[in-house]
Coordinates of C-alpha atoms in Angstrom, one line a residue:
X281 CA 14.5 29.4 -44.1
X282 CA 11.8 29.1 -41.9
X283 CA 10.5 25.9 -43.5
X284 CA 13.7 24.8 -42.9
X285 CA 14.0 25.3 -39.0
X286 CA 10.6 24.0 -39.1
X287 CA 11.4 20.4 -41.0
X288 CA 14.5 20.3 -38.5
X289 CA 12.3 20.6 -35.6
X290 CA 10.0 18.0 -36.8
X291 CA 13.1 15.7 -37.3
X292 CA 14.5 16.1 -34.2
X293 CA 11.3 15.4 -32.5
X294 CA 10.8 12.4 -34.6
X295 CA 14.6 11.3 -33.4
X296 CA 13.7 11.8 -30.0
X297 CA 10.3 10.4 -30.2
X298 CA 11.6 7.0 -32.0
X299 CA 15.4 6.5 -30.5
X300 CA 18.5 6.0 -31.9
X301 CA 18.3 2.5 -32.9
X302 CA 15.4 0.7 -33.7
X303 CA 17.1 -2.6 -33.6
X304 CA 17.0 -2.0 -29.6
X305 CA 13.2 -1.5 -29.7
X306 CA 12.7 -5.0 -30.9
X307 CA 15.0 -6.3 -28.5
X308 CA 13.3 -4.4 -25.6
X309 CA 10.0 -6.3 -27.4
X310 CA 11.7 -9.7 -27.4
X311 CA 12.5 -9.9 -23.5
X312 CA 8.5 -9.5 -23.5
X313 CA 8.6 -5.7 -22.3
X314 CA 7.2 -2.4 -23.6
X315 CA 8.9 0.7 -24.7
X316 CA 9.0 3.6 -22.4
X317 CA 6.2 5.6 -24.4
X318 CA 4.1 2.7 -24.9
X319 CA 4.0 2.0 -21.0
X320 CA 3.0 5.8 -20.5
X321 CA 0.6 5.4 -23.4
X322 CA -1.1 2.7 -21.3
X323 CA -1.0 4.6 -18.3
X324 CA -2.5 8.0 -19.6
X325 CA -5.4 9.2 -21.3
X326 CA -5.1 8.9 -24.6
X327 CA -3.6 11.7 -26.3
X328 CA -3.0 13.4 -23.1
X329 CA 1.0 13.4 -22.5
X330 CA 2.9 16.3 -22.8
X331 CA 6.9 15.6 -22.6
X332 CA 9.3 17.6 -20.8
X333 CA 12.9 18.6 -22.0
X334 CA 12.2 15.6 -24.7
X335 CA 15.7 17.2 -26.7
X336 CA 17.6 17.0 -23.2
X337 CA 21.1 15.4 -23.8
X338 CA 24.3 14.7 -21.8
X339 CA 27.3 16.9 -21.5
X340 CA 29.9 14.0 -20.4
X341 CA 32.9 13.2 -21.6
X342 CA 35.0 10.4 -21.3
X343 CA 34.7 6.7 -22.0
X344 CA 33.3 7.2 -25.3
X345 CA 29.9 9.3 -24.1
X346 CA 30.9 12.4 -25.9
X347 CA 30.5 10.5 -29.2
X348 CA 27.2 9.0 -28.3
X349 CA 24.8 11.6 -27.1
X350 CA 21.1 10.4 -27.5
X351 CA 17.6 12.8 -27.0
X352 CA 16.1 12.4 -23.7
X353 CA 19.4 11.0 -22.3
X354 CA 17.0 7.7 -21.3
X355 CA 14.5 8.7 -19.7
X356 CA 10.9 10.4 -21.1
X357 CA 9.2 12.7 -18.2
X358 CA 6.2 14.7 -19.0
X359 CA 2.3 14.8 -17.3
X360 CA -1.2 13.8 -18.6
X361 CA -4.0 12.8 -17.0
X362 CA -6.0 9.8 -15.7
X363 CA -9.4 9.8 -15.8
X364 CA -9.4 13.8 -16.4
X365 CA -7.1 14.3 -13.3
X366 CA -3.5 15.7 -13.8
X367 CA -0.7 12.8 -13.2
X368 CA 2.9 13.3 -13.4
X369 CA 4.9 10.5 -14.7
X370 CA 8.8 9.6 -15.8
X371 CA 9.8 6.3 -17.6
X372 CA 13.3 4.7 -18.1
X373 CA 14.0 4.1 -21.5
X374 CA 16.1 0.7 -21.5
X375 CA 17.0 1.2 -25.1
X376 CA 19.3 4.1 -24.1
X377 CA 22.3 3.3 -21.7
X378 CA 20.0 0.4 -20.6
X379 CA 18.1 3.2 -18.5
X380 CA 21.2 4.0 -16.6
X381 CA 20.9 7.5 -14.6
X382 CA 23.5 9.9 -15.6
X383 CA 23.8 13.4 -14.3
X384 CA 21.3 15.0 -17.1
X385 CA 18.5 12.0 -17.1
X386 CA 18.6 12.8 -13.3
X387 CA 17.9 16.6 -13.5
X388 CA 15.0 15.2 -15.7
X389 CA 13.5 13.5 -13.0
X390 CA 14.3 16.3 -10.5
X391 CA 13.0 18.7 -12.7
X392 CA 9.5 16.5 -13.1
X393 CA 9.2 15.4 -9.1
X394 CA 9.3 19.7 -8.2
X395 CA 6.4 20.1 -10.8
X396 CA 4.4 17.6 -9.2
X397 CA 4.7 19.0 -5.3
X398 CA 4.3 22.2 -6.8
X399 CA 1.0 21.4 -8.8
X400 CA -0.1 19.0 -6.3
X401 CA -0.8 16.1 -8.1
X402 CA 0.2 12.3 -8.1
X403 CA 4.1 10.8 -9.1
X404 CA 3.9 7.8 -11.2
X405 CA 7.6 6.3 -12.2
X406 CA 7.7 3.4 -14.5
X407 CA 11.4 1.7 -13.4
X408 CA 13.5 -0.3 -16.1
X409 CA 17.0 0.9 -15.7
X410 CA 20.8 -0.3 -14.7
X411 CA 21.1 1.5 -11.7
X412 CA 23.7 4.5 -11.6
X413 CA 25.8 5.5 -15.3
X414 CA 29.3 4.4 -14.2
X415 CA 31.0 6.2 -16.9
X416 CA 29.8 9.3 -15.4
X417 CA 31.1 8.6 -11.7
X418 CA 29.7 10.5 -8.3
X419 CA 27.9 12.4 -10.8
X420 CA 25.3 9.9 -11.2
X421 CA 25.2 8.8 -7.4
X422 CA 24.4 12.4 -6.5
X423 CA 21.6 12.3 -8.7
X424 CA 19.8 9.5 -7.2
X425 CA 20.7 11.5 -3.7
X426 CA 18.1 14.4 -5.1
X427 CA 15.7 11.7 -6.0
X428 CA 15.4 10.5 -2.6
X429 CA 15.7 13.8 -1.0
X430 CA 12.5 14.3 -3.0
X431 CA 11.0 11.2 -2.3
X432 CA 10.8 12.1 0.9
X433 CA 9.6 15.8 0.5
X434 CA 6.8 14.3 -1.3
X435 CA 5.8 12.0 1.1
X436 CA 2.7 12.1 2.6
X437 CA 2.0 15.3 -0.1
X438 CA 1.3 13.7 -3.0
X439 CA 0.6 10.0 -3.9
X440 CA 3.9 8.4 -5.2
X441 CA 3.6 5.0 -7.2
X442 CA 7.0 3.2 -8.3
X443 CA 5.9 0.4 -11.3
X444 CA 8.7 -1.5 -11.6
X445 CA 8.9 -3.0 -15.4
X446 CA 12.9 -4.0 -15.0
X447 CA 16.0 -4.6 -13.5
X448 CA 16.6 -1.9 -10.2
X449 CA 19.9 -2.6 -8.5
X450 CA 21.8 -0.9 -5.8
X451 CA 20.8 2.3 -4.2
X452 CA 18.2 2.8 -7.0
X453 CA 16.0 0.6 -5.0
X454 CA 15.5 2.9 -2.1
X455 CA 13.8 5.2 -4.3
X456 CA 10.9 2.9 -5.2
X457 CA 10.8 2.0 -1.4
X458 CA 10.4 5.9 -0.1
X459 CA 7.2 5.8 -2.4
X460 CA 3.8 5.1 -1.0
X461 CA 3.3 1.8 -3.6
X462 CA 5.2 -0.4 -5.4
X463 CA 4.0 -2.5 -8.5
X464 CA 5.8 -5.2 -10.4
X465 CA 5.3 -7.8 -12.8
X466 CA 6.2 -11.4 -12.9
X467 CA 9.5 -12.2 -15.1
X468 CA 10.6 -9.0 -16.1
X469 CA 10.8 -7.0 -12.4
X470 CA 14.0 -7.5 -10.3
X471 CA 15.0 -5.5 -7.2
X472 CA 18.0 -6.1 -5.3
X473 CA 20.6 -4.5 -3.4
X474 CA 23.4 -6.6 -4.3
X475 CA 22.9 -8.8 -7.3
X476 CA 23.4 -12.6 -7.6
X477 CA 27.2 -12.3 -8.2
X478 CA 28.0 -10.2 -5.2
X479 CA 25.7 -12.6 -3.2
X480 CA 27.5 -15.5 -4.2
X481 CA 31.0 -14.1 -4.1
X482 CA 30.1 -13.1 -0.7
X483 CA 28.2 -16.0 0.9
X484 CA 28.8 -18.6 -1.9
X485 CA 24.9 -19.1 -2.6
X486 CA 24.1 -19.3 -6.1
X487 CA 20.9 -17.8 -6.9
X488 CA 19.4 -15.9 -10.2
X489 CA 18.1 -12.7 -10.4
X490 CA 13.8 -13.9 -9.9
X491 CA 14.8 -15.9 -6.9
X492 CA 16.9 -13.0 -5.1
X493 CA 14.3 -10.2 -6.0
X494 CA 11.8 -11.3 -8.4
X495 CA 8.0 -9.7 -8.1
X496 CA 7.0 -13.0 -6.2
X497 CA 9.6 -12.7 -3.9
X498 CA 8.7 -9.0 -2.9
X499 CA 5.4 -9.7 -3.1
X500 CA 5.4 -12.3 -0.9
X501 CA 8.5 -12.7 1.0
X502 CA 10.0 -9.1 1.5
X503 CA 6.7 -7.1 1.5
X504 CA 8.9 -4.5 -0.8
X505 CA 5.8 -4.8 -3.7
X506 CA 2.5 -3.9 -2.7
X507 CA 1.0 -5.8 -6.2
X508 CA 1.8 -8.1 -8.5
X509 CA 0.6 -8.8 -11.8
X510 CA 1.3 -11.1 -15.1
X511 CA 1.9 -8.8 -17.5
X512 CA 2.2 -4.9 -18.3
X513 CA -0.6 -4.0 -19.4
X514 CA -3.0 -5.5 -16.3
X515 CA -0.5 -4.1 -13.8
X516 CA -0.5 -0.5 -16.0
X517 CA -4.3 -0.7 -15.7
X518 CA -4.1 -1.2 -11.9
X519 CA -2.5 1.6 -11.5
X520 CA -4.9 3.8 -13.0
X521 CA -7.8 2.3 -10.8
X522 CA -5.3 3.0 -7.9
X523 CA -5.2 6.6 -9.1
X524 CA -8.7 6.7 -9.6
X525 CA -9.2 5.9 -5.4
X526 CA -6.8 8.4 -4.0
X527 CA -6.9 11.9 -3.7
X528 CA -4.2 14.4 -6.1
X529 CA -2.8 15.7 -2.9
X530 CA -3.1 15.8 0.9
X531 CA -5.5 18.8 0.8
X532 CA -7.9 17.3 -1.3
X533 CA -10.4 14.6 -0.2
X534 CA -10.5 11.6 -2.6
X535 CA -13.3 11.9 -5.1
X536 CA -16.8 10.8 -4.2
X537 CA -18.6 8.3 -6.9
X538 CA -22.2 7.0 -5.7
X539 CA -23.2 3.8 -7.7
X540 CA -26.1 1.8 -8.0
X541 CA -25.3 -0.2 -5.1
X542 CA -28.1 0.8 -2.4
X543 CA -26.7 1.9 1.1
X544 CA -29.4 -0.2 3.1
X545 CA -28.3 -3.0 0.8
X546 CA -29.7 -5.8 3.1
X547 CA -26.5 -8.4 4.2
X548 CA -28.2 -11.3 4.8
X549 CA -25.2 -13.5 3.2
X550 CA -23.0 -12.0 6.6
X551 CA -25.0 -14.5 9.1
X552 CA -23.1 -17.6 7.5
X553 CA -19.9 -16.0 6.5
X554 CA -18.9 -15.7 10.1
X555 CA -19.2 -18.5 12.4
X556 CA -20.5 -17.8 15.7
X557 CA -17.9 -20.7 17.0
X558 CA -14.7 -18.8 17.5
X559 CA -12.6 -21.5 16.9
X560 CA -13.4 -21.9 13.1
X561 CA -12.0 -20.1 10.3
X562 CA -13.5 -17.9 7.6
X563 CA -12.5 -15.7 4.8
X564 CA -12.5 -11.9 5.7
X565 CA -12.8 -10.9 2.2
X566 CA -15.9 -12.3 1.9
X567 CA -17.1 -10.0 4.2
X568 CA -15.5 -7.3 3.3
X569 CA -17.1 -7.9 -0.2
X570 CA -20.6 -8.0 1.1
X571 CA -20.2 -4.5 3.0
X572 CA -18.2 -2.4 0.4
X573 CA -19.8 -0.5 -3.1
X574 CA -20.5 -3.4 -5.3
X575 CA -18.0 -5.9 -3.9
X576 CA -15.6 -4.1 -5.2
X577 CA -12.0 -3.6 -3.2
X578 CA -8.4 -3.3 -4.1
X579 CA -6.1 -5.2 -1.4
X580 CA -2.8 -4.2 -1.0
X581 CA -0.4 -6.4 -0.1
X582 CA -2.5 -9.6 -0.7
X583 CA 0.5 -12.4 -0.5
X584 CA 2.8 -11.0 2.3
X585 CA 1.4 -10.5 6.1
X586 CA -2.0 -11.9 5.0
X587 CA -3.0 -12.9 8.6
X588 CA -4.3 -9.1 7.9
X589 CA -6.0 -7.6 4.9
X590 CA -5.9 -4.1 4.2
X591 CA -8.0 -2.9 1.2
X592 CA -9.2 0.4 -0.3
X593 CA -13.0 0.2 -1.0
X594 CA -15.8 3.0 -1.3
X595 CA -19.2 2.8 1.1
X596 CA -21.8 4.8 -0.5
X597 CA -19.2 6.4 -2.9
X598 CA -16.9 7.2 -0.2
X599 CA -13.0 6.0 -0.8
X600 CA -12.3 4.0 2.9
X601 CA -9.6 2.3 3.8
X602 CA -10.1 -1.1 5.6
X603 CA -8.3 -3.2 8.0
X604 CA -9.5 -6.7 9.3
X605 CA -8.1 -9.9 10.5
X606 CA -7.9 -12.7 8.5
X607 CA -8.9 -15.6 10.5
X608 CA -7.9 -17.9 7.6
X609 CA -4.7 -17.1 8.3
X610 CA -2.7 -18.1 11.5
X611 CA -6.3 -17.4 12.8
X612 CA -5.8 -13.8 12.3
X613 CA -3.3 -13.1 15.2
X614 CA -1.1 -9.8 15.0
X615 CA 2.3 -10.4 14.7
X616 CA 5.6 -8.5 13.4
X617 CA 4.9 -8.6 9.7
X618 CA 0.7 -7.8 10.2
X619 CA 1.3 -4.9 12.6
X620 CA 3.9 -3.4 10.0
X621 CA 2.3 -3.9 7.5
X622 CA -1.3 -2.6 8.7
X623 CA 0.8 0.4 10.3
X624 CA 2.2 1.4 7.1
X625 CA -1.2 1.4 5.6
X626 CA -3.3 3.4 8.5
X627 CA -0.4 5.9 8.1
X628 CA -0.9 6.4 4.0
X629 CA -5.0 6.3 4.7
X630 CA -4.0 9.1 7.3
X631 CA -1.9 11.1 5.0
X632 CA -4.8 11.4 2.1
X633 CA -7.5 11.6 4.1
X634 CA -8.7 8.5 3.8
X635 CA -11.2 7.4 6.4
X636 CA -10.4 4.2 8.3
X637 CA -12.7 0.9 8.8
X638 CA -11.5 -1.4 11.1
X639 CA -12.9 -5.2 11.0
X640 CA -11.8 -6.8 14.1
X641 CA -11.6 -10.6 14.6
X642 CA -8.3 -11.2 16.8
X643 CA -6.9 -13.7 19.2
X644 CA -4.2 -11.4 20.5
X645 CA -0.2 -11.4 19.6
X646 CA 1.6 -14.0 18.2
X647 CA 3.6 -15.8 20.7
X648 CA 6.8 -17.4 20.6
X649 CA 10.3 -16.5 21.2
X650 CA 11.2 -15.4 17.7
X651 CA 8.9 -12.8 17.8
X652 CA 9.8 -11.6 21.2
X653 CA 13.9 -11.3 20.0
X654 CA 12.8 -10.0 16.5
X655 CA 11.5 -7.0 18.6
X656 CA 7.2 -7.6 18.4
X657 CA 7.1 -4.9 21.4
X658 CA 8.6 -2.1 19.0
X659 CA 7.4 -3.4 15.9
X660 CA 3.9 -4.2 17.2
X661 CA 3.4 -0.6 18.9
X662 CA 4.0 0.7 15.2
X663 CA 0.5 -0.1 14.5
X664 CA -1.0 1.3 17.9
X665 CA 1.1 4.4 17.4
X666 CA -0.3 4.9 13.5
X667 CA -3.9 4.3 15.1
X668 CA -3.4 6.8 17.6
X669 CA -2.0 9.1 15.2
X670 CA -4.6 9.3 13.0
X671 CA -7.2 12.1 12.3
X672 CA -9.2 10.8 9.8
X673 CA -12.5 9.4 10.4
X674 CA -12.1 6.0 12.4
X675 CA -14.7 3.6 12.6
X676 CA -14.1 -0.1 14.2
X677 CA -16.7 -2.8 14.4
X678 CA -15.8 -6.6 16.4
X679 CA -16.9 -9.3 14.4
X680 CA -16.2 -11.9 16.8
X681 CA -13.0 -12.4 19.0
X682 CA -10.8 -9.4 20.5
X683 CA -8.7 -10.2 23.2
X684 CA -5.9 -8.0 25.0
X685 CA -3.8 -6.0 24.1
X686 CA -4.9 -6.8 20.3
X687 CA -8.2 -5.2 21.1
X688 CA -6.8 -2.4 22.1
X689 CA -4.3 -2.1 18.8
X690 CA -7.3 -2.8 16.3
X691 CA -8.7 0.9 16.6
X692 CA -10.6 0.1 19.8
X693 CA -12.5 3.5 21.2
X694 CA -10.1 4.0 24.1
X695 CA -7.3 4.6 21.5
X696 CA -9.5 7.3 19.3
X697 CA -12.0 5.4 17.3
X698 CA -14.8 7.8 16.4
X699 CA -17.7 5.3 16.6
X700 CA -17.1 1.5 17.7
X701 CA -19.3 -1.0 17.3
X702 CA -19.6 -4.3 17.7
X703 CA -22.1 -7.5 16.7
X704 CA -23.5 -9.8 18.8
X705 CA -20.9 -12.4 18.7
X706 CA -18.4 -10.5 20.0
X707 CA -16.2 -11.9 22.6
X708 CA -14.1 -8.3 23.8
X709 CA -12.1 -9.5 26.6
X710 CA -8.1 -9.6 28.7
X711 CA -8.0 -13.3 27.0
X712 CA -10.6 -16.0 26.3
X713 CA -12.7 -17.9 29.0
X714 CA -10.7 -20.4 28.6
X715 CA -7.2 -19.4 29.2
X716 CA -8.8 -16.5 32.1
X717 CA -10.6 -19.7 33.9
X718 CA -7.3 -21.4 34.2
X719 CA -5.6 -18.0 35.5
X720 CA -8.4 -16.8 37.8
X721 CA -9.7 -20.6 39.1
X722 CA -6.4 -22.1 39.4
X723 CA -6.7 -23.1 42.9
X724 CA -10.6 -24.4 42.8
X725 CA -9.9 -26.3 39.7
X726 CA -7.2 -27.9 41.4
X727 CA -8.6 -28.9 44.5
X728 CA -12.1 -29.5 42.7
X729 CA -12.6 -33.8 43.1
X730 CA -13.7 -33.3 39.1
X731 CA -11.2 -30.8 37.7
X732 CA -12.4 -30.9 34.3
X733 CA -16.0 -30.1 35.3
X734 CA -14.7 -27.6 37.6
X735 CA -12.8 -26.3 34.9
X736 CA -16.3 -26.1 32.2
X737 CA -18.2 -24.6 35.2
X738 CA -15.8 -21.9 35.5
X739 CA -15.2 -21.0 32.1
X740 CA -19.0 -20.5 31.9
X741 CA -19.2 -18.5 34.9
X742 CA -16.3 -16.0 33.2
X743 CA -18.0 -16.0 30.2
X744 CA -21.4 -15.4 31.6
X745 CA -20.0 -12.5 34.1
X746 CA -17.4 -11.0 31.4
X747 CA -17.4 -11.8 27.8
X748 CA -20.9 -11.9 26.9
X749 CA -21.5 -9.4 24.1
X750 CA -23.4 -6.6 26.0
X751 CA -20.5 -6.0 28.7
X752 CA -18.3 -3.3 26.8
X753 CA -22.0 -1.6 25.3
X754 CA -22.9 -1.7 28.9
X755 CA -19.7 0.4 30.0
X756 CA -19.5 2.7 26.9
X757 CA -16.8 1.1 25.2
X758 CA -18.9 0.2 22.0
X759 CA -21.1 2.6 21.0
X760 CA -24.0 -0.5 19.6
X761 CA -24.2 -4.1 19.2
X762 CA -25.7 -4.1 15.8
X763 CA -27.2 -6.7 13.9
X764 CA -24.9 -7.8 11.2
X765 CA -27.2 -7.7 8.1
X766 CA -27.2 -3.8 8.9
X767 CA -23.5 -3.4 9.0
X768 CA -23.2 -1.7 5.5
X769 CA -26.2 1.0 6.0
X770 CA -24.9 1.3 9.4
X771 CA -21.3 2.1 8.1
X772 CA -22.5 4.0 5.2
X773 CA -24.4 6.3 7.4
X774 CA -21.6 6.5 9.8
X775 CA -19.3 8.0 7.3
X776 CA -21.4 10.5 6.2
X777 CA -22.0 12.0 9.2
X778 CA -18.1 11.5 10.0
X779 CA -16.9 13.2 6.9
X780 CA -16.8 16.6 8.3
X781 CA -14.5 15.4 10.7
X782 CA -11.9 18.0 12.2
X783 CA -9.1 17.5 14.6
X784 CA -6.5 20.0 16.2
X785 CA -3.4 18.7 16.9
X786 CA -0.8 20.4 19.2
X787 CA 2.0 22.3 17.4
X788 CA 5.0 19.7 16.8
X789 CA 7.8 19.0 13.7
X790 CA 6.8 15.3 13.9
X791 CA 6.3 12.6 15.8
X792 CA 9.2 10.1 16.9
X793 CA 7.3 6.5 16.3
X794 CA 8.3 3.2 17.2
X795 CA 11.1 1.5 15.2

């Protein structure tokens, strides 16, 4: 009798693992997609996965559901390890009900999310589902509400990562939007609130799923996706890499991993990478590569708002968040998208004890009617609020231009940077010398026999008096003017000093950031 029970258990477990229909697996592979368990196998360390509720089945009746009650109910949930550290994961199984969410399906996810929050470990969702299970009505919708509530409760407590590996439509799209990072894969990831059919019915526009909500659309146009890859294997490998850069929860520091890159490695290349002429562009990513450990960094939102670069990297083994203006795009100005991108990244780093390094080369905020009417004041203030609110170690380095309000916003000393540095090529001022001279000396220039010569004289006078590299240092607004070649060593030494930084904040329920 015991043997029969044991054999029955093996049979039931195998059925749950295999799924109800072998042809469904073939159809999944024919679309170029992996199964839920294959994806989990790529994400987690080999043999580390422990499944939760593999034998769960729904209890719904009507519309033929009572005759179809597969194990797992279309979602595989459990925990395992990534590089030996605990990670919780749930994966929609598109082979079962198209991965659609029903009551039992949702309850499995709720339980796993509660476990992740209690254990203080990251949560990864592998999304490949057709939305709410229509046959279960409002019970399915309530299941989404429970997920959203837990996403919000976990925000800033444990890292949450969403990996889009199939369709995600309607209200289901809001769970990924509530998480810290969204990964997408070209050709198989689609996200939208209303699909192409509804769009056509309402607006008359004809559009495909990929054109409406494909990976590249969300990676470069909407900003919903932080990372975009060509295939599932490389995508999941990068999820593992991202997890290696993050702490398990907000009570821990990220793991420090010392490598072979010397702290005092000279950065001679920096002298040529950044032109002294403020009107010439360059790629700030080359500067970051020269400064960080082994030249390795993980850029967030690489294709969206490219005029600012946000990246995770290491300095002397310490994980840091790098925020840098990108002169290669729009001369590195701050606009609405760049401000929101930077603000979100700064807030994330502050939530999870990741120090911030800000590389400044900013000519100002982008002028224009569209920017003003679309709310550059309140939306640009998001970046300012995020920096002012951050309590992690903060180091800023002015490489070249730092003009006006944009200089203040980019983590200047006046808003709380712990250490503010500058290269000798820095120009910290209310505005550029050319514009300033036209304003301050407009009468003298207009009255001069040779206005152009007078303008040139006044520009040089303004630059000599107020825009020279040491003006801010003389007034204590920066701590030191450093040799660019020593940037890495200075940053590493400073980071080691700041790692024990502790800040006491006034009691409050939460702030009210600009929206």
